[in-house]
mmCIF file of C-alpha atoms and ligand atoms in Angstrom:
data_model
loop_
_atom_site.group_PDB
_atom_site.id
_atom_site.type_symbol
_atom_site.label_atom_id
_atom_site.label_comp_id
_atom_site.label_asym_id
_atom_site.label_seq_id
_atom_site.Cartn_x
_atom_site.Cartn_y
_atom_site.Cartn_z
ATOM 1 C CA MET A 1 116.242 163.371 99.497
ATOM 2 C CA ASN A 2 114.027 162.114 97.172
ATOM 3 C CA THR A 3 113.665 158.112 97.175
ATOM 4 C CA GLU A 4 111.437 158.266 93.619
ATOM 5 C CA LYS A 5 112.810 155.292 91.916
ATOM 6 C CA ASN A 6 113.222 155.400 88.034
ATOM 7 C CA ALA A 7 111.851 152.624 85.719
ATOM 8 C CA LEU A 8 112.126 152.203 81.931
ATOM 9 C CA VAL A 9 110.149 150.945 79.748
ATOM 10 C CA CYS A 10 110.262 149.549 75.748
ATOM 11 C CA GLY A 11 107.639 149.185 74.118
ATOM 12 C CA ALA A 12 105.671 151.205 76.103
ATOM 13 C CA GLY A 13 103.254 152.552 72.911
ATOM 14 C CA GLY A 14 102.248 148.607 72.916
ATOM 15 C CA PHE A 15 99.699 146.261 74.936
ATOM 16 C CA ILE A 16 101.533 145.080 77.905
ATOM 17 C CA GLY A 17 104.090 148.415 77.384
ATOM 18 C CA GLY A 18 100.793 151.018 78.409
ATOM 19 C CA HIS A 19 99.541 148.986 80.636
ATOM 20 C CA LEU A 20 102.537 147.684 82.981
ATOM 21 C CA VAL A 21 103.945 151.761 82.997
ATOM 22 C CA LYS A 22 100.467 152.249 84.705
ATOM 23 C CA LYS A 23 101.117 149.548 87.076
ATOM 24 C CA LEU A 24 105.123 151.075 87.732
ATOM 25 C CA LYS A 25 103.227 154.734 87.730
ATOM 26 C CA LYS A 26 100.329 153.552 90.744
ATOM 27 C CA GLU A 27 103.366 151.589 92.606
ATOM 28 C CA GLY A 28 105.060 155.264 92.113
ATOM 29 C CA PHE A 29 108.140 154.576 90.224
ATOM 30 C CA TRP A 30 109.579 157.280 87.362
ATOM 31 C CA VAL A 31 108.539 156.348 84.666
ATOM 32 C CA ARG A 32 110.088 157.322 80.771
ATOM 33 C CA GLY A 33 108.627 155.561 77.925
ATOM 34 C CA VAL A 34 109.691 154.170 74.635
ATOM 35 C CA ASP A 35 107.681 153.385 71.537
ATOM 36 C CA LEU A 36 108.130 153.991 67.732
ATOM 37 C CA LYS A 37 104.499 154.423 68.092
ATOM 38 C CA ASN A 38 102.116 155.912 71.762
ATOM 39 C CA PRO A 39 99.358 153.916 72.446
ATOM 40 C CA GLU A 40 96.752 154.010 70.465
ATOM 41 C CA PHE A 41 93.360 153.446 72.603
ATOM 42 C CA ALA A 42 94.906 155.870 75.885
ATOM 43 C CA PRO A 43 97.811 158.129 76.920
ATOM 44 C CA THR A 44 100.181 157.057 77.788
ATOM 45 C CA ALA A 45 100.989 157.737 81.566
ATOM 46 C CA ALA A 46 104.177 158.060 81.379
ATOM 47 C CA ASP A 47 106.147 160.736 83.397
ATOM 48 C CA ASP A 48 108.854 160.825 79.891
ATOM 49 C CA PHE A 49 107.496 159.374 76.431
ATOM 50 C CA ILE A 50 110.061 159.517 73.581
ATOM 51 C CA VAL A 51 108.917 158.285 70.056
ATOM 52 C CA GLY A 52 112.068 156.418 69.129
ATOM 53 C CA ASP A 53 113.654 153.557 67.216
ATOM 54 C CA LEU A 54 115.852 150.945 69.455
ATOM 55 C CA ARG A 55 117.088 149.885 66.472
ATOM 56 C CA ASP A 56 119.111 152.642 66.125
ATOM 57 C CA GLN A 57 121.813 152.603 68.460
ATOM 58 C CA THR A 58 122.217 156.350 69.013
ATOM 59 C CA VAL A 59 118.070 156.205 70.363
ATOM 60 C CA VAL A 60 119.153 153.644 73.096
ATOM 61 C CA GLN A 61 122.149 155.125 74.805
ATOM 62 C CA ASN A 62 120.429 158.265 74.313
ATOM 63 C CA ILE A 63 117.445 157.002 76.231
ATOM 64 C CA LEU A 64 119.945 155.464 78.904
ATOM 65 C CA ASP A 65 120.636 158.375 80.306
ATOM 66 C CA ARG A 66 120.872 157.037 83.927
ATOM 67 C CA PRO A 67 121.431 154.330 86.093
ATOM 68 C CA PHE A 68 117.772 152.891 85.914
ATOM 69 C CA ASP A 69 116.402 151.091 88.967
ATOM 70 C CA GLU A 70 114.158 148.590 86.521
ATOM 71 C CA VAL A 71 114.025 148.372 82.593
ATOM 72 C CA TYR A 72 111.605 146.280 81.032
ATOM 73 C CA GLN A 73 112.361 145.356 77.903
ATOM 74 C CA LEU A 74 108.964 144.520 75.994
ATOM 75 C CA ALA A 75 109.142 145.957 72.601
ATOM 76 C CA ALA A 76 109.120 143.374 69.680
ATOM 77 C CA ASP A 77 108.299 143.216 66.336
ATOM 78 C CA MET A 78 105.476 140.509 67.058
ATOM 79 C CA GLY A 79 101.433 139.911 66.327
ATOM 80 C CA GLY A 80 99.072 136.791 66.483
ATOM 81 C CA ALA A 81 99.181 134.203 64.109
ATOM 82 C CA GLY A 82 98.284 136.165 60.824
ATOM 83 C CA TYR A 83 101.369 137.874 61.568
ATOM 84 C CA ILE A 84 103.645 135.283 62.357
ATOM 85 C CA PHE A 85 102.755 131.972 61.197
ATOM 86 C CA THR A 86 102.387 132.992 57.139
ATOM 87 C CA GLY A 87 106.607 133.533 57.154
ATOM 88 C CA ASP A 88 105.708 137.157 55.213
ATOM 89 C CA HIS A 89 108.030 138.448 58.488
ATOM 90 C CA ASP A 90 110.254 136.790 59.146
ATOM 91 C CA ALA A 91 112.802 138.389 58.339
ATOM 92 C CA ASP A 92 112.265 141.855 60.137
ATOM 93 C CA VAL A 93 110.483 139.640 63.513
ATOM 94 C CA MET A 94 114.314 137.964 63.516
ATOM 95 C CA HIS A 95 116.497 141.268 62.133
ATOM 96 C CA ASN A 96 114.337 143.849 64.297
ATOM 97 C CA SER A 97 113.609 141.977 67.466
ATOM 98 C CA ALA A 98 117.615 140.584 67.017
ATOM 99 C CA GLN A 99 118.771 144.481 67.270
ATOM 100 C CA ILE A 100 116.401 146.131 69.920
ATOM 101 C CA ASN A 101 117.680 143.230 72.035
ATOM 102 C CA LEU A 102 121.411 143.596 71.629
ATOM 103 C CA ASN A 103 121.037 147.206 71.761
ATOM 104 C CA MET A 104 119.328 147.054 75.323
ATOM 105 C CA THR A 105 122.074 144.732 76.247
ATOM 106 C CA TYR A 106 124.856 146.603 75.305
ATOM 107 C CA TYR A 107 124.173 149.611 76.333
ATOM 108 C CA GLY A 108 121.629 148.647 79.263
ATOM 109 C CA VAL A 109 125.920 147.811 80.728
ATOM 110 C CA LYS A 110 127.288 150.928 80.294
ATOM 111 C CA ALA A 111 124.478 152.728 81.298
ATOM 112 C CA LYS A 112 124.748 150.586 84.219
ATOM 113 C CA ILE A 113 120.939 149.833 85.022
ATOM 114 C CA LYS A 114 120.242 148.255 88.106
ATOM 115 C CA LYS A 115 117.782 145.499 86.602
ATOM 116 C CA ILE A 116 115.996 144.184 83.334
ATOM 117 C CA PHE A 117 113.414 142.532 82.509
ATOM 118 C CA TYR A 118 112.459 140.418 79.753
ATOM 119 C CA SER A 119 110.158 139.292 77.635
ATOM 120 C CA SER A 120 110.716 135.799 75.679
ATOM 121 C CA SER A 121 107.149 134.096 75.057
ATOM 122 C CA ALA A 122 105.995 129.914 75.006
ATOM 123 C CA CYS A 123 106.607 129.842 71.548
ATOM 124 C CA ILE A 124 109.955 129.253 72.299
ATOM 125 C CA TYR A 125 108.540 125.272 73.165
ATOM 126 C CA PRO A 126 109.516 122.957 70.408
ATOM 127 C CA GLU A 127 106.581 121.742 68.741
ATOM 128 C CA TYR A 128 107.556 118.020 69.147
ATOM 129 C CA ASN A 129 106.192 119.020 72.590
ATOM 130 C CA GLN A 130 102.727 120.720 71.653
ATOM 131 C CA MET A 131 101.502 118.136 68.459
ATOM 132 C CA ASP A 132 98.620 116.819 70.770
ATOM 133 C CA PRO A 133 96.195 118.976 71.989
ATOM 134 C CA ASP A 134 95.285 117.355 75.169
ATOM 135 C CA ASN A 135 98.900 116.991 76.732
ATOM 136 C CA PRO A 136 100.980 119.496 75.443
ATOM 137 C CA LYS A 137 104.675 119.998 77.446
ATOM 138 C CA CYS A 138 104.813 123.460 78.115
ATOM 139 C CA SER A 139 108.159 123.761 81.207
ATOM 140 C CA GLU A 140 110.717 125.964 81.779
ATOM 141 C CA ASP A 141 113.794 123.306 81.491
ATOM 142 C CA SER A 142 111.620 120.827 77.597
ATOM 143 C CA ALA A 143 112.799 124.328 76.319
ATOM 144 C CA TYR A 144 115.887 121.990 74.387
ATOM 145 C CA PRO A 145 116.598 120.531 72.396
ATOM 146 C CA ALA A 146 115.276 124.007 70.826
ATOM 147 C CA ALA A 147 112.530 123.440 67.293
ATOM 148 C CA PRO A 148 110.340 126.437 67.807
ATOM 149 C CA ASP A 149 108.125 126.336 65.524
ATOM 150 C CA SER A 150 108.362 130.360 64.418
ATOM 151 C CA GLU A 151 111.151 132.485 63.432
ATOM 152 C CA TYR A 152 109.993 134.267 66.367
ATOM 153 C CA GLY A 153 110.619 131.339 68.496
ATOM 154 C CA TRP A 154 113.880 130.954 67.572
ATOM 155 C CA GLU A 155 114.626 135.543 68.054
ATOM 156 C CA LYS A 156 112.730 134.685 71.437
ATOM 157 C CA LEU A 157 115.221 131.409 72.040
ATOM 158 C CA PHE A 158 118.248 133.505 70.817
ATOM 159 C CA SER A 159 117.694 136.391 73.054
ATOM 160 C CA GLU A 160 116.394 134.405 76.117
ATOM 161 C CA ARG A 161 120.253 133.240 76.350
ATOM 162 C CA LEU A 162 122.432 136.768 75.454
ATOM 163 C CA PHE A 163 120.431 138.285 78.093
ATOM 164 C CA LEU A 164 122.153 135.384 80.027
ATOM 165 C CA SER A 165 125.385 135.432 78.857
ATOM 166 C CA PHE A 166 124.992 139.423 79.418
ATOM 167 C CA GLN A 167 124.264 138.360 82.653
ATOM 168 C CA ARG A 168 126.778 135.802 83.608
ATOM 169 C CA ASN A 169 129.713 137.571 81.569
ATOM 170 C CA TYR A 170 128.937 141.339 82.452
ATOM 171 C CA GLY A 171 126.917 140.688 86.178
ATOM 172 C CA LEU A 172 123.858 142.880 84.209
ATOM 173 C CA ASP A 173 120.624 141.605 86.691
ATOM 174 C CA VAL A 174 118.635 139.449 84.510
ATOM 175 C CA ASN A 175 114.882 138.685 84.790
ATOM 176 C CA ILE A 176 113.229 135.966 81.403
ATOM 177 C CA ALA A 177 109.595 135.494 81.214
ATOM 178 C CA ARG A 178 107.753 133.377 79.328
ATOM 179 C CA PHE A 179 104.334 134.921 78.626
ATOM 180 C CA HIS A 180 101.511 132.314 77.442
ATOM 181 C CA ASN A 181 98.910 135.137 75.234
ATOM 182 C CA ILE A 182 98.565 137.651 76.800
ATOM 183 C CA PHE A 183 94.669 139.164 75.903
ATOM 184 C CA GLY A 184 92.519 141.821 77.565
ATOM 185 C CA PRO A 185 91.454 145.741 76.711
ATOM 186 C CA GLU A 186 93.504 148.019 74.367
ATOM 187 C CA GLY A 187 95.183 145.575 72.644
ATOM 188 C CA THR A 188 94.961 145.427 68.706
ATOM 189 C CA TRP A 189 91.814 143.937 67.978
ATOM 190 C CA THR A 190 91.399 144.614 64.572
ATOM 191 C CA GLY A 191 94.186 144.807 60.897
ATOM 192 C CA GLY A 192 95.833 141.485 61.638
ATOM 193 C CA LYS A 193 98.062 141.199 64.268
ATOM 194 C CA GLU A 194 95.119 140.941 66.902
ATOM 195 C CA LYS A 195 95.322 137.259 68.590
ATOM 196 C CA ALA A 196 92.845 134.988 69.047
ATOM 197 C CA PRO A 197 90.990 136.500 72.125
ATOM 198 C CA ALA A 198 90.626 139.602 70.210
ATOM 199 C CA ALA A 199 89.777 138.465 66.905
ATOM 200 C CA MET A 200 86.826 136.230 68.468
ATOM 201 C CA CYS A 201 85.495 139.298 70.930
ATOM 202 C CA ARG A 202 85.557 141.434 67.052
ATOM 203 C CA LYS A 203 84.074 138.704 65.107
ATOM 204 C CA VAL A 204 81.121 138.384 68.044
ATOM 205 C CA ALA A 205 80.423 141.680 68.713
ATOM 206 C CA GLU A 206 80.173 142.286 64.962
ATOM 207 C CA THR A 207 77.871 139.487 63.551
ATOM 208 C CA LEU A 208 74.135 139.839 64.461
ATOM 209 C CA ASP A 209 72.744 136.521 66.946
ATOM 210 C CA GLY A 210 72.437 133.865 64.234
ATOM 211 C CA GLY A 211 75.344 134.944 62.144
ATOM 212 C CA GLU A 212 77.947 133.202 60.882
ATOM 213 C CA ILE A 213 81.863 133.997 61.563
ATOM 214 C CA GLU A 214 85.487 131.930 59.745
ATOM 215 C CA MET A 215 87.641 130.504 62.298
ATOM 216 C CA TRP A 216 91.150 129.328 60.931
ATOM 217 C CA GLY A 217 91.491 125.400 61.140
ATOM 218 C CA ASP A 218 89.546 123.138 63.120
ATOM 219 C CA GLY A 219 89.151 124.797 66.468
ATOM 220 C CA LYS A 220 90.322 122.313 68.238
ATOM 221 C CA GLN A 221 93.689 122.663 68.833
ATOM 222 C CA THR A 222 94.261 123.916 72.681
ATOM 223 C CA ARG A 223 95.903 127.222 74.277
ATOM 224 C CA SER A 224 95.741 128.647 77.613
ATOM 225 C CA PHE A 225 95.083 132.921 78.337
ATOM 226 C CA LEU A 226 96.073 135.130 80.828
ATOM 227 C CA TYR A 227 94.244 138.016 81.400
ATOM 228 C CA ILE A 228 96.762 141.561 81.716
ATOM 229 C CA ASP A 229 96.685 142.518 85.151
ATOM 230 C CA GLU A 230 97.739 138.307 86.283
ATOM 231 C CA CYS A 231 101.208 139.214 83.614
ATOM 232 C CA LEU A 232 101.644 142.935 84.718
ATOM 233 C CA GLU A 233 101.356 140.725 89.089
ATOM 234 C CA GLY A 234 103.875 138.060 87.542
ATOM 235 C CA ILE A 235 106.001 140.607 86.004
ATOM 236 C CA ARG A 236 106.230 142.739 89.582
ATOM 237 C CA ARG A 237 106.975 139.628 91.438
ATOM 238 C CA LEU A 238 109.616 138.294 89.301
ATOM 239 C CA MET A 239 111.544 141.537 89.194
ATOM 240 C CA GLU A 240 111.107 141.628 93.536
ATOM 241 C CA SER A 241 111.989 138.471 93.396
ATOM 242 C CA GLU A 242 116.055 137.187 92.980
ATOM 243 C CA PHE A 243 115.144 134.433 91.087
ATOM 244 C CA SER A 244 116.124 135.205 87.201
ATOM 245 C CA GLY A 245 113.833 132.576 84.742
ATOM 246 C CA PRO A 246 113.174 132.263 82.469
ATOM 247 C CA VAL A 247 109.621 131.225 83.177
ATOM 248 C CA ASN A 248 106.422 131.053 82.150
ATOM 249 C CA ILE A 249 103.718 133.521 83.151
ATOM 250 C CA GLY A 250 100.440 132.181 82.048
ATOM 251 C CA SER A 251 97.235 130.634 82.300
ATOM 252 C CA GLU A 252 96.210 127.075 83.647
ATOM 253 C CA GLU A 253 93.068 126.944 82.107
ATOM 254 C CA MET A 254 93.448 125.434 78.877
ATOM 255 C CA VAL A 255 90.844 125.304 75.990
ATOM 256 C CA THR A 256 89.950 124.862 72.984
ATOM 257 C CA ILE A 257 89.614 127.240 70.339
ATOM 258 C CA ASN A 258 86.236 126.668 69.501
ATOM 259 C CA GLN A 259 85.688 126.959 73.183
ATOM 260 C CA LEU A 260 87.297 130.797 72.756
ATOM 261 C CA ALA A 261 84.329 131.419 70.429
ATOM 262 C CA GLU A 262 81.597 129.894 72.662
ATOM 263 C CA ILE A 263 83.060 132.245 75.197
ATOM 264 C CA ALA A 264 83.123 135.380 73.783
ATOM 265 C CA MET A 265 79.540 134.086 72.486
ATOM 266 C CA GLU A 266 78.296 133.246 75.563
ATOM 267 C CA ILE A 267 79.135 137.076 77.289
ATOM 268 C CA ALA A 268 77.519 138.168 74.812
ATOM 269 C CA GLY A 269 74.474 136.518 74.576
ATOM 270 C CA LYS A 270 74.334 135.054 70.756
ATOM 271 C CA LYS A 271 73.991 131.928 68.602
ATOM 272 C CA ILE A 272 76.567 132.102 65.810
ATOM 273 C CA THR A 273 77.454 129.449 63.364
ATOM 274 C CA VAL A 274 81.385 128.942 63.497
ATOM 275 C CA LYS A 275 82.900 128.114 59.812
ATOM 276 C CA HIS A 276 85.740 126.611 59.683
ATOM 277 C CA ILE A 277 88.748 127.574 56.910
ATOM 278 C CA PRO A 278 92.454 127.727 55.996
ATOM 279 C CA GLY A 279 94.538 129.572 57.664
ATOM 280 C CA PRO A 280 97.741 129.845 59.856
ATOM 281 C CA LEU A 281 97.754 128.041 63.141
ATOM 282 C CA GLY A 282 101.017 126.866 64.711
ATOM 283 C CA VAL A 283 100.614 124.408 67.266
ATOM 284 C CA ARG A 284 98.065 122.367 67.644
ATOM 285 C CA GLY A 285 98.348 121.673 71.813
ATOM 286 C CA ARG A 286 99.759 124.594 74.200
ATOM 287 C CA ASN A 287 99.137 125.627 78.171
ATOM 288 C CA SER A 288 101.474 126.875 80.795
ATOM 289 C CA ASP A 289 103.206 124.600 83.301
ATOM 290 C CA ASN A 290 103.336 126.350 86.762
ATOM 291 C CA ASN A 291 105.002 124.430 88.883
ATOM 292 C CA LEU A 292 108.425 126.795 88.266
ATOM 293 C CA ILE A 293 106.313 129.752 89.088
ATOM 294 C CA GLY A 294 104.234 128.416 92.060
ATOM 295 C CA GLU A 295 107.797 127.102 93.364
ATOM 296 C CA LYS A 296 110.155 130.297 92.845
ATOM 297 C CA LEU A 297 107.568 133.495 93.803
ATOM 298 C CA ASN A 298 105.116 131.411 95.524
ATOM 299 C CA TRP A 299 102.860 132.430 93.314
ATOM 300 C CA LYS A 300 100.762 131.692 90.183
ATOM 301 C CA PRO A 301 98.168 133.482 88.128
ATOM 302 C CA SER A 302 94.378 132.165 89.281
ATOM 303 C CA LYS A 303 91.802 134.069 87.435
ATOM 304 C CA PRO A 304 89.080 132.012 85.098
ATOM 305 C CA LEU A 305 89.306 132.576 81.546
ATOM 306 C CA LYS A 306 85.954 133.858 81.174
ATOM 307 C CA ASP A 307 86.510 137.109 84.091
ATOM 308 C CA GLY A 308 89.123 138.965 81.858
ATOM 309 C CA MET A 309 87.386 137.644 79.074
ATOM 310 C CA VAL A 310 84.441 139.813 79.508
ATOM 311 C CA LYS A 311 86.834 143.195 80.344
ATOM 312 C CA THR A 312 87.604 142.096 76.861
ATOM 313 C CA PHE A 313 84.810 141.905 74.935
ATOM 314 C CA GLN A 314 83.030 144.902 76.300
ATOM 315 C CA TRP A 315 85.846 147.218 75.155
ATOM 316 C CA ILE A 316 86.061 145.611 71.662
ATOM 317 C CA GLU A 317 82.359 145.851 71.691
ATOM 318 C CA LYS A 318 82.719 149.399 72.934
ATOM 319 C CA GLN A 319 85.792 149.457 69.758
ATOM 320 C CA VAL A 320 83.509 147.538 67.413
ATOM 321 C CA GLU A 321 80.314 150.457 68.053
ATOM 322 C CA ASP A 322 82.725 153.251 67.732
ATOM 323 C CA ALA A 323 83.873 152.514 64.504
ATOM 324 C CA LYS A 324 80.563 152.624 62.976
HETATM 325 P P1 NAD B 401 103.128 144.935 70.785
HETATM 326 O O1 NAD B 401 103.358 144.987 69.921
HETATM 327 O O2 NAD B 401 101.871 145.558 71.894
HETATM 328 O O3 NAD B 401 103.989 145.456 71.896
HETATM 329 C C1 NAD B 401 105.403 145.509 71.399
HETATM 330 C C2 NAD B 401 105.964 147.086 70.775
HETATM 331 O O4 NAD B 401 107.277 147.638 70.409
HETATM 332 C C3 NAD B 401 105.147 148.156 70.073
HETATM 333 O O5 NAD B 401 104.524 149.040 70.354
HETATM 334 C C4 NAD B 401 105.917 148.030 68.906
HETATM 335 O O6 NAD B 401 105.472 149.766 67.935
HETATM 336 C C5 NAD B 401 107.412 148.256 69.823
HETATM 337 N N1 NAD B 401 107.941 148.070 69.103
HETATM 338 C C6 NAD B 401 108.355 146.845 67.763
HETATM 339 N N2 NAD B 401 109.996 147.839 67.155
HETATM 340 C C7 NAD B 401 109.741 148.595 67.860
HETATM 341 C C8 NAD B 401 111.521 149.588 67.799
HETATM 342 N N3 NAD B 401 111.915 149.225 67.363
HETATM 343 N N4 NAD B 401 112.006 150.887 68.309
HETATM 344 C C9 NAD B 401 110.396 151.142 69.330
HETATM 345 N N5 NAD B 401 109.477 149.632 69.798
HETATM 346 C C10 NAD B 401 109.855 148.983 68.307
HETATM 347 O O7 NAD B 401 103.165 143.717 71.969
HETATM 348 P P2 NAD B 401 102.505 143.106 73.408
HETATM 349 O O8 NAD B 401 101.669 142.700 73.619
HETATM 350 O O9 NAD B 401 102.699 144.185 73.979
HETATM 351 O O10 NAD B 401 103.801 142.272 73.849
HETATM 352 C C11 NAD B 401 105.070 142.410 74.603
HETATM 353 C C12 NAD B 401 105.762 142.033 74.797
HETATM 354 O O11 NAD B 401 105.879 140.783 75.004
HETATM 355 C C13 NAD B 401 107.343 141.493 73.260
HETATM 356 O O12 NAD B 401 107.496 141.321 73.723
HETATM 357 C C14 NAD B 401 106.355 139.831 73.025
HETATM 358 O O13 NAD B 401 106.818 139.418 71.761
HETATM 359 C C15 NAD B 401 106.062 139.203 74.379
HETATM 360 N N6 NAD B 401 105.490 138.226 74.772
HETATM 361 C C16 NAD B 401 103.632 138.959 74.072
HETATM 362 C C17 NAD B 401 102.371 137.883 74.359
HETATM 363 C C18 NAD B 401 101.093 138.602 74.245
HETATM 364 O O14 NAD B 401 100.537 137.813 74.122
HETATM 365 N N7 NAD B 401 100.890 139.858 74.383
HETATM 366 C C19 NAD B 401 103.188 136.755 75.076
HETATM 367 C C20 NAD B 401 104.496 136.347 74.496
HETATM 368 C C21 NAD B 401 105.296 137.377 74.334
#
């Protein structure tokens, strides 16, 4: 008898999805990946990879051709501050991502999938709790009254509720995590959709010792960043648990963006001047609150930011060299 569990990863051509496929393969799953595109930086580890558009109902019906043991819904129209906070992509972000989630919940129930993971975001938290860079509030129960600072955050909040309503009304087994700035190798590092850790690593790698890099804003805004391996660990632990969430998966090591740049410089062994320029920023302060995850999963991320930055910098430095 074949006891191999099967998993479907939506967004398997993306950063977290690509890494998740590798992890599930190592754990012995049979994995199907779906995405608009193949993974950019490494061949997929999936047993079956379908290039398809999850906004399309026929595609979604076709990929859900069996009652998958586990489905991971990571596909979304997203990017860093340069993509989310300019306002130029609001309609696409809301429409594309909502349509994917509407299809996955509806056809997931029809296909009798056993369990589904949904990746929400720290961007759902109200802007009014994140004005003070030293004291942001991001406990799970502070999500309401809702006031996300971007349409991306509003769509995530809508989709959290969509998944939870399918749980209530149709018995769909749902697990929801709110990711806080996940980073690592094989993530977008250039082109406008990259996030702060990758952007800092790239700028520092491209600049000579004694040179200058540009940074959006005064660099005093705070964030925490979680290395990909701990994110995957959190996802898997949540899926194995009885707890549905939503729960934060993030680091509690809060730094300013200036400090993030300094970490990249220290790793590179370079002294570089930062020139602050106007640009899209997001909230003033944000940090993960890990009380709930600690309580429910008896685990929380604990690795230092610097460790993950070393691995990410080394990978981006190589991309910069290869691109020359
Ligand atoms: P990513 O952009 O690398 O991956 C998302 C993938 O979804 C992309 O490969 C994209 O091609 C695919 N996709 C988009 N529209 C699609 C469609 N219509 N059909 C099929 N595939 C489609 O992003 P990521 O960093 O890997 O993030 C994964 C998930 O986690 C997303 O839902 C994101 O919103 C969420 N999240 C990520 C972070 C983070 O810091 N990376 C933080 C919070 C939440």
